[in-house]
Amino acid sequence: MNVEPNRRLPRWPRAAALAACMLGLLVAGHAAAALYKWTDANGRVVYSDQPPAGSERYEIVGGAAPPSNPNAVKDLAAKETEFKKRQADAAKAETKSDAERIKQAKLIEMCDRARSNLRTLAAEQVALLRHNEKGETVVVDDATRRRERVEIEAWIKANCQS
């Protein structure tokens, strides 16, 4: 491509860019203007950049930024600290509730096992075999069965809800 060194680009791209900048400034100026809201005599909600005529009550919905607050940085830091504290408290509560759920699940499992053992001990027509300290297989006698049933029933009553 042959380009002459002294040749300038047409003026219209520069003019379009300038027009776009001016339009942006115009729109930004309107965005900073106040916006008024009120209800007219017919009950309709009206929005306008001008306040209502007369003594109608109105509120400013949008407007220029409030004057700078000298304590804004401190307020923001305090809000951020408060937010982080709430997050930490929520995480702590969730961890605590998870631990409580795990504990509850273990208790339910232990109660189920105890009830199963109680049913096994209650079936007296079935021989119950165990290994003694010498490793020999022995039959559990009726007195041991009754004693273990009483112990398991007491544990179930103390630890299981139903």
GROMACS .gro file of N, CA and C in nm:
model
  486
    1MET      N    1   0.085  -0.117   0.000
    1MET     CA    2   0.000   0.000   0.000
    1MET      C    3   0.089   0.123   0.000
    2ASN      N    4   0.065   0.209  -0.093
    2ASN     CA    5   0.141   0.331  -0.106
    2ASN      C    6   0.068   0.444  -0.036
    3VAL      N    7   0.132   0.504   0.063
    3VAL     CA    8   0.072   0.616   0.135
    3VAL      C    9   0.166   0.734   0.122
    4GLU      N   10   0.108   0.846   0.086
    4GLU     CA   11   0.189   0.966   0.073
    4GLU      C   12   0.216   1.020   0.213
    5PRO      N   13   0.339   1.060   0.244
    5PRO     CA   14   0.373   1.103   0.379
    5PRO      C   15   0.303   1.230   0.423
    6ASN      N   16   0.270   1.321   0.337
    6ASN     CA   17   0.207   1.448   0.376
    6ASN      C   18   0.056   1.443   0.371
    7ARG      N   19   0.002   1.333   0.335
    7ARG     CA   20  -0.144   1.325   0.322
    7ARG      C   21  -0.207   1.307   0.459
    8ARG      N   22  -0.312   1.385   0.491
    8ARG     CA   23  -0.381   1.380   0.619
    8ARG      C   24  -0.509   1.300   0.605
    9LEU      N   25  -0.553   1.243   0.717
    9LEU     CA   26  -0.679   1.170   0.718
    9LEU      C   27  -0.794   1.269   0.705
   10PRO      N   28  -0.910   1.222   0.655
   10PRO     CA   29  -1.024   1.312   0.642
   10PRO      C   30  -1.068   1.365   0.778
   11ARG      N   31  -1.139   1.476   0.778
   11ARG     CA   32  -1.179   1.541   0.902
   11ARG      C   33  -1.299   1.474   0.968
   12TRP      N   34  -1.378   1.399   0.900
   12TRP     CA   35  -1.501   1.345   0.960
   12TRP      C   36  -1.476   1.251   1.076
   13PRO      N   37  -1.369   1.165   1.084
   13PRO     CA   38  -1.351   1.084   1.205
   13PRO      C   39  -1.322   1.170   1.327
   14ARG      N   40  -1.246   1.278   1.310
   14ARG     CA   41  -1.219   1.366   1.424
   14ARG      C   42  -1.346   1.438   1.467
   15ALA      N   43  -1.427   1.477   1.373
   15ALA     CA   44  -1.552   1.546   1.405
   15ALA      C   45  -1.648   1.451   1.476
   16ALA      N   46  -1.653   1.324   1.432
   16ALA     CA   47  -1.742   1.226   1.496
   16ALA      C   48  -1.697   1.200   1.640
   17ALA      N   49  -1.567   1.191   1.662
   17ALA     CA   50  -1.516   1.169   1.797
   17ALA      C   51  -1.548   1.288   1.887
   18LEU      N   52  -1.532   1.407   1.834
   18LEU     CA   53  -1.564   1.528   1.911
   18LEU      C   54  -1.713   1.533   1.945
   19ALA      N   55  -1.799   1.498   1.849
   19ALA     CA   56  -1.943   1.497   1.873
   19ALA      C   57  -1.980   1.394   1.979
   20ALA      N   58  -1.916   1.277   1.975
   20ALA     CA   59  -1.943   1.173   2.074
   20ALA      C   60  -1.903   1.220   2.214
   21CYS      N   61  -1.791   1.288   2.226
   21CYS     CA   62  -1.748   1.341   2.356
   21CYS      C   63  -1.847   1.445   2.408
   22MET      N   64  -1.893   1.533   2.319
   22MET     CA   65  -1.988   1.636   2.360
   22MET      C   66  -2.119   1.572   2.406
   23LEU      N   67  -2.165   1.471   2.332
   23LEU     CA   68  -2.288   1.401   2.369
   23LEU      C   69  -2.271   1.334   2.505
   24GLY      N   70  -2.155   1.274   2.530
   24GLY     CA   71  -2.128   1.211   2.659
   24GLY      C   72  -2.132   1.312   2.773
   25LEU      N   73  -2.077   1.428   2.751
   25LEU     CA   74  -2.081   1.531   2.855
   25LEU      C   75  -2.223   1.580   2.880
   26LEU      N   76  -2.300   1.590   2.772
   26LEU     CA   77  -2.438   1.634   2.786
   26LEU      C   78  -2.519   1.534   2.866
   27VAL      N   79  -2.504   1.405   2.833
   27VAL     CA   80  -2.577   1.300   2.905
   27VAL      C   81  -2.531   1.295   3.051
   28ALA      N   82  -2.402   1.310   3.076
   28ALA     CA   83  -2.351   1.307   3.213
   28ALA      C   84  -2.406   1.424   3.293
   29GLY      N   85  -2.423   1.537   3.229
   29GLY     CA   86  -2.480   1.653   3.298
   29GLY      C   87  -2.623   1.628   3.339
   30HIS      N   88  -2.702   1.561   3.254
   30HIS     CA   89  -2.841   1.530   3.288
   30HIS      C   90  -2.849   1.423   3.394
   31ALA      N   91  -2.754   1.330   3.396
   31ALA     CA   92  -2.757   1.223   3.494
   31ALA      C   93  -2.735   1.277   3.635
   32ALA      N   94  -2.663   1.387   3.646
   32ALA     CA   95  -2.636   1.444   3.778
   32ALA      C   96  -2.750   1.533   3.826
   33ALA      N   97  -2.844   1.565   3.738
   33ALA     CA   98  -2.955   1.653   3.777
   33ALA      C   99  -3.049   1.579   3.871
   34ALA      N  100  -3.120   1.655   3.954
   34ALA     CA  101  -3.214   1.597   4.050
   34ALA      C  102  -3.337   1.545   3.978
   35LEU      N  103  -3.395   1.439   4.033
   35LEU     CA  104  -3.518   1.381   3.980
   35LEU      C  105  -3.622   1.386   4.090
   36TYR      N  106  -3.737   1.449   4.061
   36TYR     CA  107  -3.842   1.467   4.159
   36TYR      C  108  -3.955   1.369   4.134
   37LYS      N  109  -4.017   1.323   4.243
   37LYS     CA  110  -4.128   1.228   4.234
   37LYS      C  111  -4.241   1.279   4.322
   38TRP      N  112  -4.364   1.278   4.267
   38TRP     CA  113  -4.481   1.316   4.346
   38TRP      C  114  -4.604   1.253   4.285
   39THR      N  115  -4.714   1.259   4.357
   39THR     CA  116  -4.842   1.206   4.309
   39THR      C  117  -4.931   1.324   4.276
   40ASP      N  118  -4.985   1.325   4.152
   40ASP     CA  119  -5.067   1.439   4.111
   40ASP      C  120  -5.210   1.424   4.163
   41ALA      N  121  -5.297   1.516   4.127
   41ALA     CA  122  -5.435   1.519   4.175
   41ALA      C  123  -5.515   1.396   4.130
   42ASN      N  124  -5.477   1.336   4.018
   42ASN     CA  125  -5.547   1.218   3.966
   42ASN      C  126  -5.494   1.088   4.026
   43GLY      N  127  -5.394   1.096   4.112
   43GLY     CA  128  -5.340   0.977   4.177
   43GLY      C  129  -5.226   0.912   4.099
   44ARG      N  130  -5.181   0.976   3.992
   44ARG     CA  131  -5.072   0.921   3.913
   44ARG      C  132  -4.939   0.967   3.971
   45VAL      N  133  -4.841   0.876   3.968
   45VAL     CA  134  -4.707   0.910   4.013
   45VAL      C  135  -4.635   0.980   3.899
   46VAL      N  136  -4.576   1.095   3.929
   46VAL     CA  137  -4.510   1.177   3.828
   46VAL      C  138  -4.363   1.189   3.862
   47TYR      N  139  -4.277   1.172   3.761
   47TYR     CA  140  -4.133   1.194   3.774
   47TYR      C  141  -4.096   1.310   3.684
   48SER      N  142  -4.013   1.400   3.734
   48SER     CA  143  -3.974   1.515   3.653
   48SER      C  144  -3.841   1.569   3.703
   49ASP      N  145  -3.776   1.647   3.614
   49ASP     CA  146  -3.653   1.712   3.656
   49ASP      C  147  -3.683   1.848   3.720
   50GLN      N  148  -3.810   1.886   3.722
   50GLN     CA  149  -3.854   2.011   3.784
   50GLN      C  150  -3.944   1.978   3.903
   51PRO      N  151  -3.934   2.050   4.014
   51PRO     CA  152  -4.024   2.024   4.127
   51PRO      C  153  -4.167   2.063   4.090
   52PRO      N  154  -4.267   2.004   4.156
   52PRO     CA  155  -4.405   2.035   4.123
   52PRO      C  156  -4.440   2.180   4.161
   53ALA      N  157  -4.532   2.237   4.086
   53ALA     CA  158  -4.577   2.372   4.116
   53ALA      C  159  -4.672   2.367   4.237
   54GLY      N  160  -4.671   2.466   4.318
   54GLY     CA  161  -4.762   2.469   4.433
   54GLY      C  162  -4.700   2.405   4.554
   55SER      N  163  -4.789   2.359   4.642
   55SER     CA  164  -4.742   2.306   4.770
   55SER      C  165  -4.753   2.153   4.775
   56GLU      N  166  -4.748   2.086   4.662
   56GLU     CA  167  -4.756   1.939   4.663
   56GLU      C  168  -4.630   1.882   4.727
   57ARG      N  169  -4.650   1.771   4.800
   57ARG     CA  170  -4.536   1.705   4.862
   57ARG      C  171  -4.462   1.626   4.755
   58TYR      N  172  -4.331   1.629   4.760
   58TYR     CA  173  -4.250   1.555   4.665
   58TYR      C  174  -4.125   1.503   4.735
   59GLU      N  175  -4.060   1.408   4.667
   59GLU     CA  176  -3.934   1.359   4.719
   59GLU      C  177  -3.832   1.360   4.606
   60ILE      N  178  -3.709   1.377   4.642
   60ILE     CA  179  -3.602   1.376   4.543
   60ILE      C  180  -3.552   1.232   4.532
   61VAL      N  181  -3.573   1.172   4.413
   61VAL     CA  182  -3.539   1.033   4.392
   61VAL      C  183  -3.392   1.019   4.357
   62GLY      N  184  -3.341   1.102   4.271
   62GLY     CA  185  -3.200   1.098   4.233
   62GLY      C  186  -3.149   1.239   4.232
   63GLY      N  187  -3.026   1.255   4.251
   63GLY     CA  188  -2.975   1.391   4.250
   63GLY      C  189  -2.825   1.392   4.251
   64ALA      N  190  -2.773   1.506   4.270
   64ALA     CA  191  -2.629   1.522   4.276
   64ALA      C  192  -2.576   1.447   4.398
   65ALA      N  193  -2.451   1.414   4.394
   65ALA     CA  194  -2.391   1.342   4.505
   65ALA      C  195  -2.396   1.429   4.630
   66PRO      N  196  -2.415   1.368   4.745
   66PRO     CA  197  -2.420   1.445   4.869
   66PRO      C  198  -2.283   1.508   4.895
   67PRO      N  199  -2.280   1.611   4.977
   67PRO     CA  200  -2.152   1.673   5.006
   67PRO      C  201  -2.059   1.571   5.071
   68SER      N  202  -1.932   1.588   5.050
   68SER     CA  203  -1.837   1.489   5.100
   68SER      C  204  -1.842   1.483   5.252
   69ASN      N  205  -1.830   1.364   5.302
   69ASN     CA  206  -1.836   1.339   5.446
   69ASN      C  207  -1.693   1.324   5.496
   70PRO      N  208  -1.650   1.406   5.590
   70PRO     CA  209  -1.512   1.393   5.639
   70PRO      C  210  -1.488   1.260   5.710
   71ASN      N  211  -1.594   1.198   5.762
   71ASN     CA  212  -1.580   1.070   5.832
   71ASN      C  213  -1.615   0.952   5.744
   72ALA      N  214  -1.624   0.972   5.613
   72ALA     CA  215  -1.666   0.867   5.522
   72ALA      C  216  -1.574   0.747   5.528
   73VAL      N  217  -1.444   0.770   5.534
   73VAL     CA  218  -1.349   0.659   5.537
   73VAL      C  219  -1.367   0.578   5.667
   74LYS      N  220  -1.383   0.648   5.779
   74LYS     CA  221  -1.403   0.579   5.907
   74LYS      C  222  -1.535   0.502   5.905
   75ASP      N  223  -1.641   0.564   5.852
   75ASP     CA  224  -1.771   0.498   5.845
   75ASP      C  225  -1.764   0.373   5.758
   76LEU      N  226  -1.697   0.386   5.644
   76LEU     CA  227  -1.683   0.272   5.553
   76LEU      C  228  -1.603   0.160   5.619
   77ALA      N  229  -1.497   0.196   5.687
   77ALA     CA  230  -1.416   0.095   5.757
   77ALA      C  231  -1.497   0.027   5.866
   78ALA      N  232  -1.577   0.105   5.940
   78ALA     CA  233  -1.660   0.047   6.045
   78ALA      C  234  -1.764  -0.048   5.986
   79LYS      N  235  -1.826  -0.007   5.874
   79LYS     CA  236  -1.925  -0.094   5.809
   79LYS      C  237  -1.860  -0.221   5.757
   80GLU      N  238  -1.741  -0.208   5.701
   80GLU     CA  239  -1.671  -0.326   5.649
   80GLU      C  240  -1.635  -0.421   5.762
   81THR      N  241  -1.588  -0.365   5.875
   81THR     CA  242  -1.555  -0.447   5.991
   81THR      C  243  -1.679  -0.518   6.044
   82GLU      N  244  -1.788  -0.446   6.050
   82GLU     CA  245  -1.915  -0.505   6.096
   82GLU      C  246  -1.960  -0.617   6.002
   83PHE      N  247  -1.946  -0.595   5.872
   83PHE     CA  248  -1.984  -0.695   5.772
   83PHE      C  249  -1.897  -0.821   5.788
   84LYS      N  250  -1.766  -0.801   5.804
   84LYS     CA  251  -1.677  -0.917   5.820
   84LYS      C  252  -1.709  -0.993   5.949
   85LYS      N  253  -1.746  -0.920   6.054
   85LYS     CA  254  -1.783  -0.986   6.180
   85LYS      C  255  -1.909  -1.070   6.161
   86ARG      N  256  -2.008  -1.014   6.088
   86ARG     CA  257  -2.130  -1.090   6.061
   86ARG      C  258  -2.099  -1.215   5.980
   87GLN      N  259  -2.010  -1.202   5.880
   87GLN     CA  260  -1.972  -1.318   5.801
   87GLN      C  261  -1.904  -1.424   5.887
   88ALA      N  262  -1.812  -1.381   5.974
   88ALA     CA  263  -1.743  -1.475   6.061
   88ALA      C  264  -1.841  -1.543   6.157
   89ASP      N  265  -1.934  -1.466   6.211
   89ASP     CA  266  -2.035  -1.524   6.301
   89ASP      C  267  -2.121  -1.626   6.228
   90ALA      N  268  -2.158  -1.595   6.103
   90ALA     CA  269  -2.239  -1.688   6.025
   90ALA      C  270  -2.161  -1.816   5.995
   91ALA      N  271  -2.034  -1.803   5.962
   91ALA     CA  272  -1.951  -1.920   5.935
   91ALA      C  273  -1.935  -2.005   6.061
   92LYS      N  274  -1.916  -1.937   6.175
   92LYS     CA  275  -1.903  -2.008   6.302
   92LYS      C  276  -2.032  -2.083   6.336
   93ALA      N  277  -2.146  -2.017   6.316
   93ALA     CA  278  -2.275  -2.081   6.344
   93ALA      C  279  -2.296  -2.201   6.252
   94GLU      N  280  -2.256  -2.188   6.126
   94GLU     CA  281  -2.273  -2.299   6.032
   94GLU      C  282  -2.185  -2.417   6.072
   95THR      N  283  -2.061  -2.389   6.114
   95THR     CA  284  -1.971  -2.496   6.160
   95THR      C  285  -2.029  -2.563   6.283
   96LYS      N  286  -2.082  -2.482   6.373
   96LYS     CA  287  -2.142  -2.536   6.495
   96LYS      C  288  -2.262  -2.623   6.462
   97SER      N  289  -2.345  -2.578   6.369
   97SER     CA  290  -2.463  -2.657   6.333
   97SER      C  291  -2.422  -2.785   6.261
   98ASP      N  292  -2.313  -2.779   6.180
   98ASP     CA  293  -2.264  -2.902   6.116
   98ASP      C  294  -2.217  -3.001   6.220
   99ALA      N  295  -2.143  -2.953   6.319
   99ALA     CA  296  -2.094  -3.041   6.426
   99ALA      C  297  -2.211  -3.100   6.504
  100GLU      N  298  -2.313  -3.019   6.528
  100GLU     CA  299  -2.432  -3.067   6.600
  100GLU      C  300  -2.505  -3.175   6.519
  101ARG      N  301  -2.514  -3.154   6.387
  101ARG     CA  302  -2.580  -3.255   6.300
  101ARG      C  303  -2.502  -3.386   6.303
  102ILE      N  304  -2.369  -3.379   6.299
  102ILE     CA  305  -2.287  -3.501   6.302
  102ILE      C  306  -2.306  -3.572   6.435
  103LYS      N  307  -2.306  -3.495   6.543
  103LYS     CA  308  -2.326  -3.553   6.677
  103LYS      C  309  -2.463  -3.619   6.685
  104GLN      N  310  -2.565  -3.554   6.633
  104GLN     CA  311  -2.701  -3.609   6.635
  104GLN      C  312  -2.709  -3.737   6.553
  105ALA      N  313  -2.642  -3.740   6.437
  105ALA     CA  314  -2.644  -3.860   6.353
  105ALA      C  315  -2.577  -3.977   6.424
  106LYS      N  316  -2.465  -3.951   6.494
  106LYS     CA  317  -2.398  -4.057   6.569
  106LYS      C  318  -2.486  -4.110   6.680
  107LEU      N  319  -2.556  -4.020   6.749
  107LEU     CA  320  -2.645  -4.063   6.857
  107LEU      C  321  -2.759  -4.150   6.803
  108ILE      N  322  -2.814  -4.110   6.690
  108ILE     CA  323  -2.922  -4.190   6.629
  108ILE      C  324  -2.871  -4.329   6.593
  109GLU      N  325  -2.749  -4.336   6.539
  109GLU     CA  326  -2.692  -4.467   6.504
  109GLU      C  327  -2.670  -4.551   6.629
  110MET      N  328  -2.620  -4.489   6.736
  110MET     CA  329  -2.598  -4.563   6.861
  110MET      C  330  -2.731  -4.612   6.920
  111CYS      N  331  -2.835  -4.532   6.910
  111CYS     CA  332  -2.967  -4.573   6.960
  111CYS      C  333  -3.021  -4.690   6.879
  112ASP      N  334  -3.002  -4.685   6.747
  112ASP     CA  335  -3.046  -4.797   6.662
  112ASP      C  336  -2.973  -4.926   6.700
  113ARG      N  337  -2.843  -4.915   6.724
  113ARG     CA  338  -2.766  -5.034   6.763
  113ARG      C  339  -2.814  -5.087   6.898
  114ALA      N  340  -2.839  -4.997   6.993
  114ALA     CA  341  -2.884  -5.039   7.125
  114ALA      C  342  -3.019  -5.110   7.115
  115ARG      N  343  -3.110  -5.055   7.035
  115ARG     CA  344  -3.241  -5.121   7.017
  115ARG      C  345  -3.227  -5.258   6.953
  116SER      N  346  -3.135  -5.269   6.857
  116SER     CA  347  -3.110  -5.398   6.792
  116SER      C  348  -3.055  -5.498   6.894
  117ASN      N  349  -2.961  -5.453   6.976
  117ASN     CA  350  -2.907  -5.542   7.080
  117ASN      C  351  -3.015  -5.582   7.180
  118LEU      N  352  -3.104  -5.489   7.210
  118LEU     CA  353  -3.213  -5.519   7.303
  118LEU      C  354  -3.306  -5.625   7.244
  119ARG      N  355  -3.336  -5.614   7.115
  119ARG     CA  356  -3.420  -5.717   7.049
  119ARG      C  357  -3.351  -5.853   7.052
  120THR      N  358  -3.221  -5.853   7.028
  120THR     CA  359  -3.146  -5.979   7.030
  120THR      C  360  -3.149  -6.041   7.170
  121LEU      N  361  -3.130  -5.958   7.272
  121LEU     CA  362  -3.133  -6.010   7.410
  121LEU      C  363  -3.273  -6.054   7.450
  122ALA      N  364  -3.375  -5.993   7.394
  122ALA     CA  365  -3.513  -6.027   7.429
  122ALA      C  366  -3.556  -6.160   7.367
  123ALA      N  367  -3.493  -6.201   7.261
  123ALA     CA  368  -3.528  -6.328   7.195
  123ALA      C  369  -3.463  -6.442   7.273
  124GLU      N  370  -3.528  -6.484   7.383
  124GLU     CA  371  -3.468  -6.584   7.472
  124GLU      C  372  -3.467  -6.724   7.413
  125GLN      N  373  -3.549  -6.751   7.313
  125GLN     CA  374  -3.550  -6.883   7.254
  125GLN      C  375  -3.430  -6.905   7.162
  126VAL      N  376  -3.358  -6.796   7.130
  126VAL     CA  377  -3.239  -6.804   7.046
  126VAL      C  378  -3.116  -6.803   7.137
  127ALA      N  379  -3.028  -6.899   7.114
  127ALA     CA  380  -2.906  -6.906   7.195
  127ALA      C  381  -2.812  -6.793   7.153
  128LEU      N  382  -2.757  -6.725   7.253
  128LEU     CA  383  -2.665  -6.614   7.228
  128LEU      C  384  -2.525  -6.661   7.267
  129LEU      N  385  -2.433  -6.660   7.169
  129LEU     CA  386  -2.298  -6.708   7.191
  129LEU      C  387  -2.200  -6.592   7.195
  130ARG      N  388  -2.099  -6.604   7.284
  130ARG     CA  389  -1.992  -6.505   7.294
  130ARG      C  390  -1.862  -6.579   7.317
  131HIS      N  391  -1.753  -6.506   7.300
  131HIS     CA  392  -1.621  -6.563   7.329
  131HIS      C  393  -1.574  -6.508   7.462
  132ASN      N  394  -1.523  -6.597   7.546
  132ASN     CA  395  -1.471  -6.552   7.675
  132ASN      C  396  -1.327  -6.506   7.660
  133GLU      N  397  -1.261  -6.471   7.775
  133GLU     CA  398  -1.126  -6.417   7.768
  133GLU      C  399  -1.023  -6.519   7.718
  134LYS      N  400  -1.056  -6.649   7.725
  134LYS     CA  401  -0.966  -6.753   7.674
  134LYS      C  402  -0.989  -6.778   7.525
  135GLY      N  403  -1.093  -6.714   7.467
  135GLY     CA  404  -1.124  -6.733   7.327
  135GLY      C  405  -1.219  -6.848   7.302
  136GLU      N  406  -1.274  -6.903   7.408
  136GLU     CA  407  -1.367  -7.015   7.395
  136GLU      C  408  -1.508  -6.962   7.372
  137THR      N  409  -1.588  -7.034   7.295
  137THR     CA  410  -1.726  -6.997   7.270
  137THR      C  411  -1.811  -7.046   7.386
  138VAL      N  412  -1.890  -6.953   7.444
  138VAL     CA  413  -1.976  -6.988   7.558
  138VAL      C  414  -2.116  -6.935   7.531
  139VAL      N  415  -2.217  -6.998   7.588
  139VAL     CA  416  -2.355  -6.956   7.576
  139VAL      C  417  -2.383  -6.854   7.687
  140VAL      N  418  -2.450  -6.742   7.653
  140VAL     CA  419  -2.485  -6.639   7.751
  140VAL      C  420  -2.603  -6.689   7.832
  141ASP      N  421  -2.588  -6.688   7.965
  141ASP     CA  422  -2.696  -6.740   8.050
  141ASP      C  423  -2.808  -6.636   8.067
  142ASP      N  424  -2.923  -6.678   8.119
  142ASP     CA  425  -3.040  -6.592   8.133
  142ASP      C  426  -3.016  -6.473   8.227
  143ALA      N  427  -2.940  -6.489   8.334
  143ALA     CA  428  -2.913  -6.382   8.429
  143ALA      C  429  -2.832  -6.271   8.361
  144THR      N  430  -2.733  -6.309   8.281
  144THR     CA  431  -2.652  -6.210   8.208
  144THR      C  432  -2.739  -6.137   8.106
  145ARG      N  433  -2.826  -6.210   8.039
  145ARG     CA  434  -2.917  -6.149   7.941
  145ARG      C  435  -3.005  -6.044   8.008
  146ARG      N  436  -3.066  -6.080   8.122
  146ARG     CA  437  -3.154  -5.986   8.191
  146ARG      C  438  -3.076  -5.863   8.239
  147ARG      N  439  -2.956  -5.883   8.294
  147ARG     CA  440  -2.875  -5.772   8.341
  147ARG      C  441  -2.839  -5.678   8.225
  148GLU      N  442  -2.798  -5.733   8.112
  148GLU     CA  443  -2.762  -5.650   7.996
  148GLU      C  444  -2.885  -5.579   7.938
  149ARG      N  445  -3.001  -5.648   7.940
  149ARG     CA  446  -3.124  -5.584   7.893
  149ARG      C  447  -3.158  -5.462   7.979
  150VAL      N  448  -3.146  -5.475   8.110
  150VAL     CA  449  -3.175  -5.364   8.202
  150VAL      C  450  -3.079  -5.248   8.175
  151GLU      N  451  -2.949  -5.277   8.156
  151GLU     CA  452  -2.850  -5.174   8.128
  151GLU      C  453  -2.880  -5.102   7.996
  152ILE      N  454  -2.912  -5.178   7.892
  152ILE     CA  455  -2.940  -5.119   7.761
  152ILE      C  456  -3.069  -5.037   7.765
  153GLU      N  457  -3.171  -5.089   7.832
  153GLU     CA  458  -3.297  -5.013   7.844
  153GLU      C  459  -3.274  -4.880   7.916
  154ALA      N  460  -3.193  -4.880   8.021
  154ALA     CA  461  -3.163  -4.757   8.095
  154ALA      C  462  -3.086  -4.659   8.003
  155TRP      N  463  -2.990  -4.712   7.926
  155TRP     CA  464  -2.915  -4.624   7.836
  155TRP      C  465  -3.006  -4.565   7.729
  156ILE      N  466  -3.094  -4.647   7.674
  156ILE     CA  467  -3.188  -4.598   7.572
  156ILE      C  468  -3.280  -4.492   7.631
  157LYS      N  469  -3.330  -4.516   7.751
  157LYS     CA  470  -3.419  -4.419   7.815
  157LYS      C  471  -3.346  -4.286   7.839
  158ALA      N  472  -3.218  -4.293   7.876
  158ALA     CA  473  -3.143  -4.171   7.906
  158ALA      C  474  -3.098  -4.097   7.780
  159ASN      N  475  -3.072  -4.168   7.671
  159ASN     CA  476  -3.007  -4.106   7.554
  159ASN      C  477  -3.092  -4.098   7.428
  160CYS      N  478  -3.193  -4.181   7.417
  160CYS     CA  479  -3.273  -4.183   7.294
  160CYS      C  480  -3.409  -4.119   7.320
  161GLN      N  481  -3.458  -4.044   7.223
  161GLN     CA  482  -3.581  -3.968   7.243
  161GLN      C  483  -3.706  -4.052   7.235
  162SER      N  484  -3.707  -4.154   7.152
  162SER     CA  485  -3.830  -4.234   7.142
  162SER      C  486  -3.805  -4.379   7.156
   0.00000   0.00000   0.00000
